[in-house]
């Protein structure tokens, strides 16, 4: 039998030297073996060092997180928005209480609305605001407004809070929504064109809540909305119709949209209806503003979003890429396709080839939403997770893996809306909306009428 590898060949201390390479004592090797050992060491170093570098790089990629406070930039006006009510020479402003009383709005100051009860002037309790307008008449409404705001003090208006007022939207539960219709928002979401899709859900009042559900990336959007005193089946109907504008907003579940969207074709009909529809995803303002010149009104009207005390959106209607007439014209040219998917069913853009009275046409939102496309680092991490977790062996696509990794990261970061936050939408002359984000448990308490702890 051969000698054990680490047994000394001689008892001489001078021969018992340890090789600094560390593989074996020098006495255990012949000169040729020492050279081979050095060669083997260099070969192993050549193999292991790149692997070690790769492992360190992967560790760094997974350890470095994107800033949870990062936001899309906005270009805001220097002067703060001061809400008010337009004089009757420019517009008639109407509202309705939760008990159905139609009102002529004559003033707004310090959060209190001055308004005249129109049931005393020919309007019916519970009437749609266009019907109240027709019942009293534009001339009489203008006279009432001038009397209430004039120095004589005739026709005193009463005071109301926003919480006492119902939605100024109609009774429709299906609406025509517009995507990326403001240039900067199109840029921040990497969209190439304006598109449309049906939005499903009833309007909610100006003071309300929205539920933050588990796994939802809840995003805000402020918009201008318009509805009409008739069905709109042609552009000529649009031109002839009386138009009522109101402040509105749109909540989006960015997790659903990220999973379902066709990134190469936003107009595919996939994702948007599912991500933007729901019982509390269409908050609406209190005032229906019927202007004498709708184009001039829209151009000048300013809308903003505050997340807490932070201004996050600020734009005027004149910044829209397509105005409301062009949006209707575009929608009416897209009546045949049933590509729009909502909860697994296919829909046309417009039901019965028309925008029905009571349904809203939405402007789209300006820049400043929470959503930001995945960063290069997020995409890299998602790709590495796809490989390292063996997701490709289970049939998952690399794209889906990156999307799911992005959603998990955003949920952990908490950048999107969280329970307890307050979102406030404001406008020059359409009033304001205040929404408190609540958890699912808080929503259940409210539905059951049970007092919280």
PDB file of C-alpha atoms in Angstrom, residues 18-285:
ATOM      1  CA  UNK A  18       3.736  23.819   3.967  1.00  0.00           C
ATOM      2  CA  UNK A  19       2.949  25.033   0.456  1.00  0.00           C
ATOM      3  CA  UNK A  20       1.332  28.527   0.590  1.00  0.00           C
ATOM      4  CA  UNK A  21      -1.053  27.379  -2.114  1.00  0.00           C
ATOM      5  CA  UNK A  22      -2.587  25.188   0.560  1.00  0.00           C
ATOM      6  CA  UNK A  23      -3.391  22.027  -1.348  1.00  0.00           C
ATOM      7  CA  UNK A  24      -0.797  19.705   0.246  1.00  0.00           C
ATOM      8  CA  UNK A  25       2.542  19.816   2.071  1.00  0.00           C
ATOM      9  CA  UNK A  26       5.536  20.139  -0.216  1.00  0.00           C
ATOM     10  CA  UNK A  27       6.992  16.884   1.021  1.00  0.00           C
ATOM     11  CA  UNK A  28       3.915  15.101  -0.337  1.00  0.00           C
ATOM     12  CA  UNK A  29       4.706  16.048  -3.879  1.00  0.00           C
ATOM     13  CA  UNK A  30       7.369  15.475  -6.408  1.00  0.00           C
ATOM     14  CA  UNK A  31       8.518  18.596  -8.276  1.00  0.00           C
ATOM     15  CA  UNK A  32       6.245  17.672 -11.183  1.00  0.00           C
ATOM     16  CA  UNK A  33       3.267  17.266  -8.871  1.00  0.00           C
ATOM     17  CA  UNK A  34       3.820  20.754  -7.458  1.00  0.00           C
ATOM     18  CA  UNK A  35       3.636  22.278 -10.892  1.00  0.00           C
ATOM     19  CA  UNK A  36       0.477  20.301 -11.638  1.00  0.00           C
ATOM     20  CA  UNK A  37      -1.051  21.551  -8.395  1.00  0.00           C
ATOM     21  CA  UNK A  38      -0.330  25.148  -9.309  1.00  0.00           C
ATOM     22  CA  UNK A  39      -1.870  24.601 -12.742  1.00  0.00           C
ATOM     23  CA  UNK A  40      -4.949  23.011 -11.197  1.00  0.00           C
ATOM     24  CA  UNK A  41      -5.294  25.928  -8.790  1.00  0.00           C
ATOM     25  CA  UNK A  42      -5.080  28.456 -11.602  1.00  0.00           C
ATOM     26  CA  UNK A  43      -7.678  26.511 -13.587  1.00  0.00           C
ATOM     27  CA  UNK A  44     -10.052  26.405 -10.616  1.00  0.00           C
ATOM     28  CA  UNK A  45      -9.512  30.120 -10.007  1.00  0.00           C
ATOM     29  CA  UNK A  46     -10.319  30.829 -13.659  1.00  0.00           C
ATOM     30  CA  UNK A  47     -13.578  28.907 -13.243  1.00  0.00           C
ATOM     31  CA  UNK A  48     -14.656  29.988  -9.756  1.00  0.00           C
ATOM     32  CA  UNK A  49     -13.767  33.683  -9.896  1.00  0.00           C
ATOM     33  CA  UNK A  50     -16.268  34.573 -12.672  1.00  0.00           C
ATOM     34  CA  UNK A  51     -18.901  32.477 -10.883  1.00  0.00           C
ATOM     35  CA  UNK A  52     -18.195  34.340  -7.657  1.00  0.00           C
ATOM     36  CA  UNK A  53     -18.447  37.680  -9.460  1.00  0.00           C
ATOM     37  CA  UNK A  54     -21.772  36.622 -11.012  1.00  0.00           C
ATOM     38  CA  UNK A  55     -23.135  35.538  -7.610  1.00  0.00           C
ATOM     39  CA  UNK A  56     -22.101  38.872  -6.072  1.00  0.00           C
ATOM     40  CA  UNK A  57     -23.701  40.805  -8.938  1.00  0.00           C
ATOM     41  CA  UNK A  58     -26.943  38.843  -8.598  1.00  0.00           C
ATOM     42  CA  UNK A  59     -26.913  39.515  -4.876  1.00  0.00           C
ATOM     43  CA  UNK A  60     -26.463  43.213  -5.494  1.00  0.00           C
ATOM     44  CA  UNK A  61     -29.260  43.269  -8.074  1.00  0.00           C
ATOM     45  CA  UNK A  62     -31.673  41.704  -5.597  1.00  0.00           C
ATOM     46  CA  UNK A  63     -30.520  43.801  -2.654  1.00  0.00           C
ATOM     47  CA  UNK A  64     -30.837  47.205  -4.371  1.00  0.00           C
ATOM     48  CA  UNK A  65     -34.437  48.392  -4.364  1.00  0.00           C
ATOM     49  CA  UNK A  66     -36.028  51.219  -6.301  1.00  0.00           C
ATOM     50  CA  UNK A  67     -36.858  54.324  -4.329  1.00  0.00           C
ATOM     51  CA  UNK A  68     -40.402  53.831  -2.932  1.00  0.00           C
ATOM     52  CA  UNK A  69     -40.864  57.614  -2.979  1.00  0.00           C
ATOM     53  CA  UNK A  70     -40.207  57.973  -6.711  1.00  0.00           C
ATOM     54  CA  UNK A  71     -42.947  59.794  -8.621  1.00  0.00           C
ATOM     55  CA  UNK A  72     -43.741  60.982 -12.107  1.00  0.00           C
ATOM     56  CA  UNK A  73     -42.799  64.634 -12.630  1.00  0.00           C
ATOM     57  CA  UNK A  74     -45.576  67.170 -13.151  1.00  0.00           C
ATOM     58  CA  UNK A  75     -45.628  70.706 -14.544  1.00  0.00           C
ATOM     59  CA  UNK A  76     -47.934  72.604 -12.200  1.00  0.00           C
ATOM     60  CA  UNK A  77     -49.111  76.191 -12.429  1.00  0.00           C
ATOM     61  CA  UNK A  78     -47.460  78.547  -9.973  1.00  0.00           C
ATOM     62  CA  UNK A  79     -50.736  80.033  -8.696  1.00  0.00           C
ATOM     63  CA  UNK A  80     -52.939  77.849  -6.478  1.00  0.00           C
ATOM     64  CA  UNK A  81     -56.325  76.838  -7.835  1.00  0.00           C
ATOM     65  CA  UNK A  82     -59.146  78.972  -6.432  1.00  0.00           C
ATOM     66  CA  UNK A  83     -62.514  77.205  -6.979  1.00  0.00           C
ATOM     67  CA  UNK A  84     -65.588  79.216  -7.735  1.00  0.00           C
ATOM     68  CA  UNK A  85     -68.862  79.354  -9.672  1.00  0.00           C
ATOM     69  CA  UNK A  86     -69.194  80.886 -13.119  1.00  0.00           C
ATOM     70  CA  UNK A  87     -71.694  83.727 -13.593  1.00  0.00           C
ATOM     71  CA  UNK A  88     -74.880  82.903 -15.481  1.00  0.00           C
ATOM     72  CA  UNK A  89     -73.574  84.887 -18.468  1.00  0.00           C
ATOM     73  CA  UNK A  90     -71.022  82.082 -18.940  1.00  0.00           C
ATOM     74  CA  UNK A  91     -72.766  79.003 -17.528  1.00  0.00           C
ATOM     75  CA  UNK A  92     -75.655  77.697 -15.484  1.00  0.00           C
ATOM     76  CA  UNK A  93     -74.438  75.541 -12.590  1.00  0.00           C
ATOM     77  CA  UNK A  94     -76.771  72.921 -11.117  1.00  0.00           C
ATOM     78  CA  UNK A  95     -76.536  70.375  -8.321  1.00  0.00           C
ATOM     79  CA  UNK A  96     -78.746  67.923  -6.445  1.00  0.00           C
ATOM     80  CA  UNK A  97     -78.939  66.904  -2.800  1.00  0.00           C
ATOM     81  CA  UNK A  98     -78.921  63.279  -1.672  1.00  0.00           C
ATOM     82  CA  UNK A  99     -82.656  63.690  -1.026  1.00  0.00           C
ATOM     83  CA  UNK A 100     -83.221  64.651  -4.680  1.00  0.00           C
ATOM     84  CA  UNK A 101     -83.661  68.423  -4.368  1.00  0.00           C
ATOM     85  CA  UNK A 102     -82.408  70.126  -7.578  1.00  0.00           C
ATOM     86  CA  UNK A 103     -80.367  73.245  -6.895  1.00  0.00           C
ATOM     87  CA  UNK A 104     -79.156  76.295  -8.794  1.00  0.00           C
ATOM     88  CA  UNK A 105     -75.633  76.939  -7.519  1.00  0.00           C
ATOM     89  CA  UNK A 106     -74.845  80.619  -7.063  1.00  0.00           C
ATOM     90  CA  UNK A 107     -71.674  80.692  -4.998  1.00  0.00           C
ATOM     91  CA  UNK A 108     -68.826  78.750  -3.400  1.00  0.00           C
ATOM     92  CA  UNK A 109     -66.595  79.947  -0.583  1.00  0.00           C
ATOM     93  CA  UNK A 110     -64.650  78.172   2.167  1.00  0.00           C
ATOM     94  CA  UNK A 111     -66.153  74.813   1.269  1.00  0.00           C
ATOM     95  CA  UNK A 112     -69.759  76.024   1.542  1.00  0.00           C
ATOM     96  CA  UNK A 113     -72.048  76.075  -1.476  1.00  0.00           C
ATOM     97  CA  UNK A 114     -74.724  78.721  -1.908  1.00  0.00           C
ATOM     98  CA  UNK A 115     -77.685  77.389  -3.873  1.00  0.00           C
ATOM     99  CA  UNK A 116     -81.384  77.927  -4.583  1.00  0.00           C
ATOM    100  CA  UNK A 117     -83.952  75.142  -4.217  1.00  0.00           C
ATOM    101  CA  UNK A 118     -85.467  74.764  -7.686  1.00  0.00           C
ATOM    102  CA  UNK A 119     -88.537  72.855  -6.501  1.00  0.00           C
ATOM    103  CA  UNK A 120     -89.849  76.308  -5.599  1.00  0.00           C
ATOM    104  CA  UNK A 121     -89.479  77.350  -9.238  1.00  0.00           C
ATOM    105  CA  UNK A 122     -91.067  74.526 -11.237  1.00  0.00           C
ATOM    106  CA  UNK A 123     -88.546  71.665 -11.013  1.00  0.00           C
ATOM    107  CA  UNK A 124     -89.603  68.268  -9.708  1.00  0.00           C
ATOM    108  CA  UNK A 125     -88.071  66.586  -6.666  1.00  0.00           C
ATOM    109  CA  UNK A 126     -85.674  63.874  -7.895  1.00  0.00           C
ATOM    110  CA  UNK A 127     -85.617  65.225 -11.448  1.00  0.00           C
ATOM    111  CA  UNK A 128     -82.551  64.768 -13.606  1.00  0.00           C
ATOM    112  CA  UNK A 129     -80.666  68.043 -13.733  1.00  0.00           C
ATOM    113  CA  UNK A 130     -81.278  68.476 -17.463  1.00  0.00           C
ATOM    114  CA  UNK A 131     -85.013  68.076 -16.788  1.00  0.00           C
ATOM    115  CA  UNK A 132     -84.762  70.643 -13.978  1.00  0.00           C
ATOM    116  CA  UNK A 133     -82.994  73.001 -16.382  1.00  0.00           C
ATOM    117  CA  UNK A 134     -85.768  72.579 -18.948  1.00  0.00           C
ATOM    118  CA  UNK A 135     -88.562  72.933 -16.363  1.00  0.00           C
ATOM    119  CA  UNK A 136     -87.316  76.236 -14.961  1.00  0.00           C
ATOM    120  CA  UNK A 137     -85.864  77.581 -18.203  1.00  0.00           C
ATOM    121  CA  UNK A 138     -82.504  79.153 -18.940  1.00  0.00           C
ATOM    122  CA  UNK A 139     -83.805  82.713 -18.760  1.00  0.00           C
ATOM    123  CA  UNK A 140     -85.407  82.205 -15.346  1.00  0.00           C
ATOM    124  CA  UNK A 141     -82.331  80.404 -14.032  1.00  0.00           C
ATOM    125  CA  UNK A 142     -80.101  83.278 -15.102  1.00  0.00           C
ATOM    126  CA  UNK A 143     -82.430  85.779 -13.415  1.00  0.00           C
ATOM    127  CA  UNK A 144     -82.445  83.767 -10.172  1.00  0.00           C
ATOM    128  CA  UNK A 145     -78.644  83.652 -10.185  1.00  0.00           C
ATOM    129  CA  UNK A 146     -78.350  87.414 -10.696  1.00  0.00           C
ATOM    130  CA  UNK A 147     -80.876  88.090  -7.944  1.00  0.00           C
ATOM    131  CA  UNK A 148     -79.036  85.846  -5.506  1.00  0.00           C
ATOM    132  CA  UNK A 149     -75.632  87.362  -6.226  1.00  0.00           C
ATOM    133  CA  UNK A 150     -76.740  90.971  -6.707  1.00  0.00           C
ATOM    134  CA  UNK A 151     -76.492  93.737  -4.158  1.00  0.00           C
ATOM    135  CA  UNK A 152     -80.265  93.735  -3.536  1.00  0.00           C
ATOM    136  CA  UNK A 153     -80.038  90.339  -1.847  1.00  0.00           C
ATOM    137  CA  UNK A 154     -83.339  89.213  -3.398  1.00  0.00           C
ATOM    138  CA  UNK A 155     -83.767  85.442  -3.638  1.00  0.00           C
ATOM    139  CA  UNK A 156     -81.383  84.490  -0.865  1.00  0.00           C
ATOM    140  CA  UNK A 157     -79.624  81.172  -1.415  1.00  0.00           C
ATOM    141  CA  UNK A 158     -79.156  78.544   1.267  1.00  0.00           C
ATOM    142  CA  UNK A 159     -75.868  76.957   2.337  1.00  0.00           C
ATOM    143  CA  UNK A 160     -74.885  73.358   1.628  1.00  0.00           C
ATOM    144  CA  UNK A 161     -71.770  71.268   2.121  1.00  0.00           C
ATOM    145  CA  UNK A 162     -70.249  68.978  -0.476  1.00  0.00           C
ATOM    146  CA  UNK A 163     -71.221  66.008   1.687  1.00  0.00           C
ATOM    147  CA  UNK A 164     -74.895  66.932   1.259  1.00  0.00           C
ATOM    148  CA  UNK A 165     -74.704  66.803  -2.528  1.00  0.00           C
ATOM    149  CA  UNK A 166     -75.189  63.808  -4.796  1.00  0.00           C
ATOM    150  CA  UNK A 167     -73.328  63.015  -7.989  1.00  0.00           C
ATOM    151  CA  UNK A 168     -73.865  65.386 -10.907  1.00  0.00           C
ATOM    152  CA  UNK A 169     -73.467  62.464 -13.312  1.00  0.00           C
ATOM    153  CA  UNK A 170     -76.450  60.739 -14.832  1.00  0.00           C
ATOM    154  CA  UNK A 171     -77.856  57.369 -13.888  1.00  0.00           C
ATOM    155  CA  UNK A 172     -75.821  55.406 -16.427  1.00  0.00           C
ATOM    156  CA  UNK A 173     -73.566  52.542 -15.334  1.00  0.00           C
ATOM    157  CA  UNK A 174     -71.627  52.306 -18.568  1.00  0.00           C
ATOM    158  CA  UNK A 175     -69.446  55.152 -19.827  1.00  0.00           C
ATOM    159  CA  UNK A 176     -67.063  56.056 -22.633  1.00  0.00           C
ATOM    160  CA  UNK A 177     -63.538  56.439 -21.312  1.00  0.00           C
ATOM    161  CA  UNK A 178     -60.512  57.913 -23.083  1.00  0.00           C
ATOM    162  CA  UNK A 179     -56.911  56.828 -22.694  1.00  0.00           C
ATOM    163  CA  UNK A 180     -53.703  58.905 -22.902  1.00  0.00           C
ATOM    164  CA  UNK A 181     -55.478  62.014 -24.194  1.00  0.00           C
ATOM    165  CA  UNK A 182     -53.020  64.403 -22.509  1.00  0.00           C
ATOM    166  CA  UNK A 183     -49.518  64.531 -24.070  1.00  0.00           C
ATOM    167  CA  UNK A 184     -47.458  64.206 -20.888  1.00  0.00           C
ATOM    168  CA  UNK A 185     -49.536  61.281 -19.603  1.00  0.00           C
ATOM    169  CA  UNK A 186     -49.065  59.514 -22.929  1.00  0.00           C
ATOM    170  CA  UNK A 187     -45.328  60.029 -22.504  1.00  0.00           C
ATOM    171  CA  UNK A 188     -45.160  58.753 -18.912  1.00  0.00           C
ATOM    172  CA  UNK A 189     -47.061  55.571 -19.858  1.00  0.00           C
ATOM    173  CA  UNK A 190     -45.272  54.987 -23.193  1.00  0.00           C
ATOM    174  CA  UNK A 191     -48.501  55.304 -25.209  1.00  0.00           C
ATOM    175  CA  UNK A 192     -48.425  56.264 -28.880  1.00  0.00           C
ATOM    176  CA  UNK A 193     -52.020  57.396 -29.467  1.00  0.00           C
ATOM    177  CA  UNK A 194     -55.398  58.247 -27.951  1.00  0.00           C
ATOM    178  CA  UNK A 195     -57.706  55.255 -27.508  1.00  0.00           C
ATOM    179  CA  UNK A 196     -61.136  54.540 -26.038  1.00  0.00           C
ATOM    180  CA  UNK A 197     -62.770  51.773 -24.017  1.00  0.00           C
ATOM    181  CA  UNK A 198     -66.023  51.179 -22.114  1.00  0.00           C
ATOM    182  CA  UNK A 199     -65.961  51.773 -18.361  1.00  0.00           C
ATOM    183  CA  UNK A 200     -68.512  49.946 -16.183  1.00  0.00           C
ATOM    184  CA  UNK A 201     -69.863  51.054 -12.829  1.00  0.00           C
ATOM    185  CA  UNK A 202     -72.187  53.623 -11.244  1.00  0.00           C
ATOM    186  CA  UNK A 203     -70.989  57.125 -10.360  1.00  0.00           C
ATOM    187  CA  UNK A 204     -70.169  57.714  -6.712  1.00  0.00           C
ATOM    188  CA  UNK A 205     -70.845  61.021  -4.905  1.00  0.00           C
ATOM    189  CA  UNK A 206     -68.365  63.847  -4.302  1.00  0.00           C
ATOM    190  CA  UNK A 207     -67.621  62.794  -0.706  1.00  0.00           C
ATOM    191  CA  UNK A 208     -67.083  59.063  -0.591  1.00  0.00           C
ATOM    192  CA  UNK A 209     -64.655  56.175  -0.091  1.00  0.00           C
ATOM    193  CA  UNK A 210     -62.763  53.733  -2.270  1.00  0.00           C
ATOM    194  CA  UNK A 211     -61.762  50.272  -1.069  1.00  0.00           C
ATOM    195  CA  UNK A 212     -58.108  49.224  -1.167  1.00  0.00           C
ATOM    196  CA  UNK A 213     -58.349  45.467  -1.677  1.00  0.00           C
ATOM    197  CA  UNK A 214     -55.640  42.874  -1.148  1.00  0.00           C
ATOM    198  CA  UNK A 215     -53.231  42.626  -4.083  1.00  0.00           C
ATOM    199  CA  UNK A 216     -54.501  45.813  -5.761  1.00  0.00           C
ATOM    200  CA  UNK A 217     -52.161  48.556  -6.970  1.00  0.00           C
ATOM    201  CA  UNK A 218     -54.667  51.411  -6.588  1.00  0.00           C
ATOM    202  CA  UNK A 219     -53.973  54.494  -8.715  1.00  0.00           C
ATOM    203  CA  UNK A 220     -55.811  57.822  -9.070  1.00  0.00           C
ATOM    204  CA  UNK A 221     -56.742  59.901 -12.152  1.00  0.00           C
ATOM    205  CA  UNK A 222     -58.581  63.219 -12.386  1.00  0.00           C
ATOM    206  CA  UNK A 223     -60.663  63.929 -15.486  1.00  0.00           C
ATOM    207  CA  UNK A 224     -63.226  66.207 -17.094  1.00  0.00           C
ATOM    208  CA  UNK A 225     -66.547  64.542 -17.881  1.00  0.00           C
ATOM    209  CA  UNK A 226     -69.474  65.581 -20.021  1.00  0.00           C
ATOM    210  CA  UNK A 227     -72.991  64.212 -20.428  1.00  0.00           C
ATOM    211  CA  UNK A 228     -75.804  65.228 -22.742  1.00  0.00           C
ATOM    212  CA  UNK A 229     -79.529  65.945 -22.728  1.00  0.00           C
ATOM    213  CA  UNK A 230     -80.079  63.302 -25.432  1.00  0.00           C
ATOM    214  CA  UNK A 231     -78.593  60.143 -26.934  1.00  0.00           C
ATOM    215  CA  UNK A 232     -75.552  60.774 -29.132  1.00  0.00           C
ATOM    216  CA  UNK A 233     -75.590  58.602 -32.251  1.00  0.00           C
ATOM    217  CA  UNK A 234     -74.033  61.076 -34.695  1.00  0.00           C
ATOM    218  CA  UNK A 235     -71.694  64.038 -34.583  1.00  0.00           C
ATOM    219  CA  UNK A 236     -74.733  66.161 -35.452  1.00  0.00           C
ATOM    220  CA  UNK A 237     -76.375  64.937 -32.227  1.00  0.00           C
ATOM    221  CA  UNK A 238     -73.307  66.116 -30.341  1.00  0.00           C
ATOM    222  CA  UNK A 239     -73.478  69.551 -31.951  1.00  0.00           C
ATOM    223  CA  UNK A 240     -77.186  69.951 -31.188  1.00  0.00           C
ATOM    224  CA  UNK A 241     -77.098  68.584 -27.636  1.00  0.00           C
ATOM    225  CA  UNK A 242     -77.021  70.624 -24.452  1.00  0.00           C
ATOM    226  CA  UNK A 243     -73.779  69.695 -22.712  1.00  0.00           C
ATOM    227  CA  UNK A 244     -73.275  69.399 -18.974  1.00  0.00           C
ATOM    228  CA  UNK A 245     -69.723  69.184 -17.627  1.00  0.00           C
ATOM    229  CA  UNK A 246     -68.694  67.793 -14.271  1.00  0.00           C
ATOM    230  CA  UNK A 247     -65.536  66.891 -12.425  1.00  0.00           C
ATOM    231  CA  UNK A 248     -64.831  63.180 -12.385  1.00  0.00           C
ATOM    232  CA  UNK A 249     -62.084  60.735 -11.531  1.00  0.00           C
ATOM    233  CA  UNK A 250     -61.004  57.252 -12.421  1.00  0.00           C
ATOM    234  CA  UNK A 251     -59.433  54.665 -10.148  1.00  0.00           C
ATOM    235  CA  UNK A 252     -57.273  51.972 -11.700  1.00  0.00           C
ATOM    236  CA  UNK A 253     -55.982  48.638 -10.471  1.00  0.00           C
ATOM    237  CA  UNK A 254     -52.528  48.716 -12.033  1.00  0.00           C
ATOM    238  CA  UNK A 255     -51.905  45.080 -11.102  1.00  0.00           C
ATOM    239  CA  UNK A 256     -54.820  43.901 -13.261  1.00  0.00           C
ATOM    240  CA  UNK A 257     -53.865  46.281 -16.053  1.00  0.00           C
ATOM    241  CA  UNK A 258     -50.205  45.163 -15.980  1.00  0.00           C
ATOM    242  CA  UNK A 259     -51.279  41.529 -16.336  1.00  0.00           C
ATOM    243  CA  UNK A 260     -53.843  42.064 -19.091  1.00  0.00           C
ATOM    244  CA  UNK A 261     -52.622  44.968 -21.206  1.00  0.00           C
ATOM    245  CA  UNK A 262     -51.300  44.450 -24.724  1.00  0.00           C
ATOM    246  CA  UNK A 263     -48.242  46.694 -24.503  1.00  0.00           C
ATOM    247  CA  UNK A 264     -47.941  46.798 -28.290  1.00  0.00           C
ATOM    248  CA  UNK A 265     -51.553  47.883 -28.806  1.00  0.00           C
ATOM    249  CA  UNK A 266     -53.367  49.818 -26.071  1.00  0.00           C
ATOM    250  CA  UNK A 267     -56.419  49.889 -28.356  1.00  0.00           C
ATOM    251  CA  UNK A 268     -56.671  46.092 -28.311  1.00  0.00           C
ATOM    252  CA  UNK A 269     -59.578  46.169 -25.855  1.00  0.00           C
ATOM    253  CA  UNK A 270     -57.715  44.110 -23.254  1.00  0.00           C
ATOM    254  CA  UNK A 271     -57.225  45.132 -19.646  1.00  0.00           C
ATOM    255  CA  UNK A 272     -58.590  48.644 -19.381  1.00  0.00           C
ATOM    256  CA  UNK A 273     -62.253  47.858 -18.726  1.00  0.00           C
ATOM    257  CA  UNK A 274     -61.347  45.272 -16.084  1.00  0.00           C
ATOM    258  CA  UNK A 275     -58.766  47.486 -14.381  1.00  0.00           C
ATOM    259  CA  UNK A 276     -60.897  50.662 -14.342  1.00  0.00           C
ATOM    260  CA  UNK A 277     -64.411  49.418 -13.592  1.00  0.00           C
ATOM    261  CA  UNK A 278     -66.141  48.763 -10.301  1.00  0.00           C
ATOM    262  CA  UNK A 279     -68.705  50.103  -7.819  1.00  0.00           C
ATOM    263  CA  UNK A 280     -66.346  52.751  -6.376  1.00  0.00           C
ATOM    264  CA  UNK A 281     -64.018  53.412  -9.318  1.00  0.00           C
ATOM    265  CA  UNK A 282     -65.974  56.350 -10.821  1.00  0.00           C
ATOM    266  CA  UNK A 283     -66.091  59.223  -8.310  1.00  0.00           C
ATOM    267  CA  UNK A 284     -67.907  62.283  -9.616  1.00  0.00           C
ATOM    268  CA  UNK A 285     -68.268  65.918  -8.642  1.00  0.00           C
TER     269      UNK A 285
END
